[in-house]
Amino acid sequence: MILVEKIYRRGHQAPTTVDEIEKFQTSDGYVSPNHVLARAIGADHENCFYKNQDGKRKKVVANKDSTGTWRLQTIGNTDPENDGLLQLPRMENSWG
């Protein structure tokens, strides 16, 4: 089981769609790129969850789009601009 805790994105603007999230940090401390985590979940059918604002676990699923790219989304949610994953604590990527 994977529990996603934080999202990473460069810049100061908050992400407005799930596709803008660059990386996810899981509860075991690993930071994985969006598409890598999606592919791992989609290919292996692993259970992946995140905690929503109410503290309840919600399931994350991965689907392959028409171009062959894996995309993450909350189960039952097809709107990338209104996905619970956007509510995760956000971390700034910093280099240098």
Short mmCIF file of N, CA and C in Angstrom, two decimals:
data_model
loop_
_atom_site.label_atom_id
_atom_site.label_comp_id
_atom_site.label_asym_id
_atom_site.label_seq_id
_atom_site.Cartn_x
_atom_site.Cartn_y
_atom_site.Cartn_z
N MET A 1 0.83 -1.18 0.00
CA MET A 1 0.00 0.00 0.00
C MET A 1 0.88 1.25 0.00
N ILE A 2 0.47 2.25 -0.75
CA ILE A 2 1.19 3.52 -0.83
C ILE A 2 0.29 4.60 -0.27
N LEU A 3 0.83 5.43 0.62
CA LEU A 3 0.07 6.57 1.11
C LEU A 3 0.79 7.84 0.66
N VAL A 4 0.11 8.63 -0.16
CA VAL A 4 0.69 9.86 -0.69
C VAL A 4 0.46 10.99 0.31
N GLU A 5 1.54 11.73 0.63
CA GLU A 5 1.43 12.76 1.65
C GLU A 5 1.58 14.18 1.14
N LYS A 6 2.48 14.40 0.19
CA LYS A 6 2.74 15.76 -0.26
C LYS A 6 2.91 15.79 -1.76
N ILE A 7 2.69 16.98 -2.33
CA ILE A 7 2.93 17.17 -3.75
C ILE A 7 4.04 18.20 -3.95
N TYR A 8 4.78 18.03 -5.04
CA TYR A 8 5.85 18.95 -5.38
C TYR A 8 5.55 19.61 -6.72
N ARG A 9 5.83 20.90 -6.77
CA ARG A 9 5.72 21.62 -8.03
C ARG A 9 6.60 22.83 -7.97
N ARG A 10 7.30 23.11 -9.06
CA ARG A 10 8.13 24.31 -9.12
C ARG A 10 7.25 25.54 -9.20
N GLY A 11 7.77 26.66 -8.71
CA GLY A 11 7.06 27.92 -8.83
C GLY A 11 6.20 28.21 -7.62
N HIS A 12 5.63 29.40 -7.62
CA HIS A 12 4.88 29.86 -6.47
C HIS A 12 3.38 29.69 -6.62
N GLN A 13 2.93 29.49 -7.84
CA GLN A 13 1.49 29.34 -8.06
C GLN A 13 1.04 27.94 -7.61
N ALA A 14 -0.07 27.90 -6.94
CA ALA A 14 -0.63 26.59 -6.57
C ALA A 14 -1.11 25.89 -7.83
N PRO A 15 -0.91 24.57 -7.92
CA PRO A 15 -1.38 23.84 -9.10
C PRO A 15 -2.90 23.86 -9.18
N THR A 16 -3.43 24.01 -10.38
CA THR A 16 -4.88 24.07 -10.55
C THR A 16 -5.43 22.80 -11.20
N THR A 17 -4.55 21.95 -11.74
CA THR A 17 -4.98 20.65 -12.24
C THR A 17 -3.99 19.59 -11.77
N VAL A 18 -4.44 18.38 -11.72
CA VAL A 18 -3.57 17.29 -11.26
C VAL A 18 -2.37 17.12 -12.18
N ASP A 19 -2.55 17.42 -13.47
CA ASP A 19 -1.46 17.25 -14.43
C ASP A 19 -0.29 18.19 -14.15
N GLU A 20 -0.51 19.26 -13.40
CA GLU A 20 0.56 20.20 -13.10
C GLU A 20 1.45 19.73 -11.94
N ILE A 21 1.02 18.71 -11.24
CA ILE A 21 1.82 18.19 -10.12
C ILE A 21 3.03 17.46 -10.70
N GLU A 22 4.22 17.82 -10.25
CA GLU A 22 5.43 17.19 -10.80
C GLU A 22 5.77 15.90 -10.10
N LYS A 23 5.72 15.91 -8.78
CA LYS A 23 6.15 14.74 -8.01
C LYS A 23 5.26 14.57 -6.79
N PHE A 24 5.27 13.35 -6.28
CA PHE A 24 4.55 13.04 -5.04
C PHE A 24 5.52 12.47 -4.03
N GLN A 25 5.35 12.84 -2.77
CA GLN A 25 6.11 12.21 -1.69
C GLN A 25 5.19 11.24 -0.97
N THR A 26 5.67 10.01 -0.78
CA THR A 26 4.87 9.01 -0.10
C THR A 26 5.27 8.92 1.37
N SER A 27 4.46 8.22 2.15
CA SER A 27 4.67 8.18 3.59
C SER A 27 5.99 7.50 3.98
N ASP A 28 6.58 6.73 3.06
CA ASP A 28 7.88 6.11 3.37
C ASP A 28 9.05 7.01 2.98
N GLY A 29 8.76 8.25 2.56
CA GLY A 29 9.82 9.21 2.28
C GLY A 29 10.28 9.28 0.85
N TYR A 30 9.79 8.39 -0.01
CA TYR A 30 10.20 8.42 -1.41
C TYR A 30 9.48 9.55 -2.16
N VAL A 31 10.20 10.19 -3.07
CA VAL A 31 9.62 11.21 -3.94
C VAL A 31 9.63 10.65 -5.35
N SER A 32 8.46 10.50 -5.94
CA SER A 32 8.34 9.90 -7.28
C SER A 32 7.69 10.87 -8.25
N PRO A 33 8.21 10.93 -9.49
CA PRO A 33 7.54 11.75 -10.50
C PRO A 33 6.11 11.29 -10.72
N ASN A 34 5.27 12.22 -11.11
CA ASN A 34 3.85 11.97 -11.33
C ASN A 34 3.61 10.74 -12.20
N HIS A 35 4.25 10.71 -13.40
CA HIS A 35 3.98 9.63 -14.35
C HIS A 35 4.57 8.30 -13.88
N VAL A 36 5.67 8.35 -13.12
CA VAL A 36 6.27 7.10 -12.63
C VAL A 36 5.38 6.45 -11.58
N LEU A 37 4.87 7.27 -10.66
CA LEU A 37 3.97 6.74 -9.65
C LEU A 37 2.69 6.22 -10.30
N ALA A 38 2.18 6.96 -11.28
CA ALA A 38 0.96 6.53 -11.97
C ALA A 38 1.18 5.20 -12.69
N ARG A 39 2.32 5.07 -13.35
CA ARG A 39 2.60 3.83 -14.08
C ARG A 39 2.71 2.66 -13.11
N ALA A 40 3.38 2.89 -11.96
CA ALA A 40 3.54 1.82 -10.97
C ALA A 40 2.18 1.37 -10.44
N ILE A 41 1.31 2.33 -10.17
CA ILE A 41 -0.02 1.98 -9.65
C ILE A 41 -0.86 1.33 -10.75
N GLY A 42 -0.80 1.91 -11.95
CA GLY A 42 -1.64 1.41 -13.04
C GLY A 42 -1.23 0.03 -13.52
N ALA A 43 0.08 -0.21 -13.58
CA ALA A 43 0.55 -1.48 -14.11
C ALA A 43 0.42 -2.60 -13.08
N ASP A 44 0.65 -2.28 -11.81
CA ASP A 44 0.66 -3.32 -10.78
C ASP A 44 -0.63 -3.39 -9.99
N HIS A 45 -1.53 -2.44 -10.24
CA HIS A 45 -2.80 -2.39 -9.51
C HIS A 45 -2.58 -2.31 -8.00
N GLU A 46 -1.53 -1.60 -7.59
CA GLU A 46 -1.27 -1.44 -6.16
C GLU A 46 -2.30 -0.51 -5.55
N ASN A 47 -2.54 -0.71 -4.27
CA ASN A 47 -3.43 0.21 -3.56
C ASN A 47 -2.66 1.47 -3.22
N CYS A 48 -3.21 2.61 -3.62
CA CYS A 48 -2.60 3.90 -3.32
C CYS A 48 -3.69 4.80 -2.76
N PHE A 49 -3.37 5.49 -1.67
CA PHE A 49 -4.35 6.34 -1.00
C PHE A 49 -3.73 7.68 -0.64
N TYR A 50 -4.58 8.66 -0.37
CA TYR A 50 -4.14 9.91 0.24
C TYR A 50 -5.20 10.28 1.27
N LYS A 51 -4.83 11.12 2.21
CA LYS A 51 -5.80 11.57 3.21
C LYS A 51 -6.43 12.87 2.74
N ASN A 52 -7.74 12.90 2.72
CA ASN A 52 -8.42 14.13 2.31
C ASN A 52 -8.50 15.11 3.48
N GLN A 53 -9.17 16.24 3.26
CA GLN A 53 -9.21 17.28 4.28
C GLN A 53 -9.93 16.83 5.55
N ASP A 54 -10.79 15.82 5.43
CA ASP A 54 -11.50 15.29 6.60
C ASP A 54 -10.70 14.21 7.31
N GLY A 55 -9.49 13.91 6.79
CA GLY A 55 -8.66 12.89 7.42
C GLY A 55 -9.01 11.48 6.99
N LYS A 56 -9.90 11.34 6.01
CA LYS A 56 -10.29 10.02 5.52
C LYS A 56 -9.40 9.62 4.35
N ARG A 57 -9.13 8.33 4.25
CA ARG A 57 -8.32 7.85 3.13
C ARG A 57 -9.17 7.73 1.87
N LYS A 58 -8.65 8.28 0.79
CA LYS A 58 -9.30 8.19 -0.51
C LYS A 58 -8.38 7.44 -1.45
N LYS A 59 -8.94 6.61 -2.30
CA LYS A 59 -8.13 5.80 -3.20
C LYS A 59 -7.72 6.59 -4.43
N VAL A 60 -6.47 6.38 -4.84
CA VAL A 60 -5.93 6.99 -6.05
C VAL A 60 -5.83 5.90 -7.12
N VAL A 61 -6.25 6.23 -8.33
CA VAL A 61 -6.18 5.27 -9.43
C VAL A 61 -5.35 5.89 -10.56
N ALA A 62 -4.90 5.06 -11.48
CA ALA A 62 -4.12 5.53 -12.62
C ALA A 62 -4.72 4.95 -13.89
N ASN A 63 -4.83 5.80 -14.88
CA ASN A 63 -5.36 5.39 -16.18
C ASN A 63 -4.40 5.82 -17.27
N LYS A 64 -4.33 5.03 -18.32
CA LYS A 64 -3.50 5.37 -19.47
C LYS A 64 -4.36 6.11 -20.47
N ASP A 65 -3.91 7.30 -20.89
CA ASP A 65 -4.70 8.07 -21.85
C ASP A 65 -4.40 7.61 -23.28
N SER A 66 -5.00 8.29 -24.24
CA SER A 66 -4.89 7.86 -25.64
C SER A 66 -3.47 7.97 -26.18
N THR A 67 -2.63 8.80 -25.55
CA THR A 67 -1.24 8.92 -26.00
C THR A 67 -0.32 7.93 -25.31
N GLY A 68 -0.87 7.13 -24.40
CA GLY A 68 -0.05 6.14 -23.68
C GLY A 68 0.57 6.67 -22.41
N THR A 69 0.18 7.88 -22.00
CA THR A 69 0.72 8.48 -20.77
C THR A 69 -0.15 8.09 -19.59
N TRP A 70 0.48 7.66 -18.50
CA TRP A 70 -0.27 7.33 -17.29
C TRP A 70 -0.66 8.60 -16.56
N ARG A 71 -1.90 8.66 -16.07
CA ARG A 71 -2.37 9.81 -15.32
C ARG A 71 -3.00 9.36 -14.01
N LEU A 72 -2.68 10.09 -12.95
CA LEU A 72 -3.25 9.81 -11.64
C LEU A 72 -4.54 10.58 -11.43
N GLN A 73 -5.46 10.00 -10.70
CA GLN A 73 -6.66 10.72 -10.29
C GLN A 73 -7.27 10.02 -9.09
N THR A 74 -8.10 10.76 -8.37
CA THR A 74 -8.83 10.17 -7.27
C THR A 74 -9.92 9.28 -7.83
N ILE A 75 -10.15 8.14 -7.20
CA ILE A 75 -11.15 7.21 -7.71
C ILE A 75 -12.51 7.90 -7.80
N GLY A 76 -13.17 7.73 -8.93
CA GLY A 76 -14.48 8.33 -9.14
C GLY A 76 -14.45 9.78 -9.57
N ASN A 77 -13.25 10.36 -9.67
CA ASN A 77 -13.15 11.76 -10.05
C ASN A 77 -12.44 11.88 -11.38
N THR A 78 -13.10 12.48 -12.35
CA THR A 78 -12.49 12.61 -13.68
C THR A 78 -12.13 14.05 -14.00
N ASP A 79 -12.32 14.95 -13.04
CA ASP A 79 -12.05 16.37 -13.28
C ASP A 79 -10.67 16.73 -12.73
N PRO A 80 -9.69 16.98 -13.61
CA PRO A 80 -8.32 17.27 -13.13
C PRO A 80 -8.21 18.61 -12.41
N GLU A 81 -9.26 19.45 -12.51
CA GLU A 81 -9.22 20.74 -11.83
C GLU A 81 -9.94 20.71 -10.48
N ASN A 82 -10.52 19.58 -10.14
CA ASN A 82 -11.26 19.48 -8.89
C ASN A 82 -10.95 18.16 -8.22
N ASP A 83 -9.69 17.78 -8.23
CA ASP A 83 -9.28 16.48 -7.70
C ASP A 83 -8.76 16.65 -6.28
N GLY A 84 -9.09 15.70 -5.43
CA GLY A 84 -8.65 15.77 -4.05
C GLY A 84 -7.14 15.79 -3.88
N LEU A 85 -6.41 15.29 -4.87
CA LEU A 85 -4.95 15.30 -4.79
C LEU A 85 -4.42 16.73 -4.71
N LEU A 86 -5.15 17.67 -5.26
CA LEU A 86 -4.71 19.07 -5.22
C LEU A 86 -4.73 19.63 -3.80
N GLN A 87 -5.45 18.96 -2.89
CA GLN A 87 -5.56 19.46 -1.52
C GLN A 87 -4.41 18.98 -0.64
N LEU A 88 -3.53 18.15 -1.17
CA LEU A 88 -2.39 17.67 -0.38
C LEU A 88 -1.46 18.83 -0.06
N PRO A 89 -0.73 18.75 1.07
CA PRO A 89 0.26 19.80 1.37
C PRO A 89 1.26 19.92 0.23
N ARG A 90 1.59 21.15 -0.13
CA ARG A 90 2.46 21.35 -1.27
C ARG A 90 3.85 21.74 -0.82
N MET A 91 4.85 21.16 -1.47
CA MET A 91 6.25 21.47 -1.19
C MET A 91 6.83 22.16 -2.41
N GLU A 92 7.66 23.18 -2.17
CA GLU A 92 8.36 23.84 -3.27
C GLU A 92 9.56 23.00 -3.67
N ASN A 93 9.80 22.86 -4.95
CA ASN A 93 11.06 22.29 -5.42
C ASN A 93 12.10 23.40 -5.35
N SER A 94 13.27 23.11 -4.80
CA SER A 94 14.30 24.14 -4.75
C SER A 94 15.62 23.57 -5.20
N TRP A 95 16.24 24.28 -6.12
CA TRP A 95 17.57 23.91 -6.59
C TRP A 95 18.51 25.07 -6.31
N GLY A 96 19.76 24.73 -5.98
CA GLY A 96 20.77 25.74 -5.77
C GLY A 96 20.62 26.40 -4.42
#
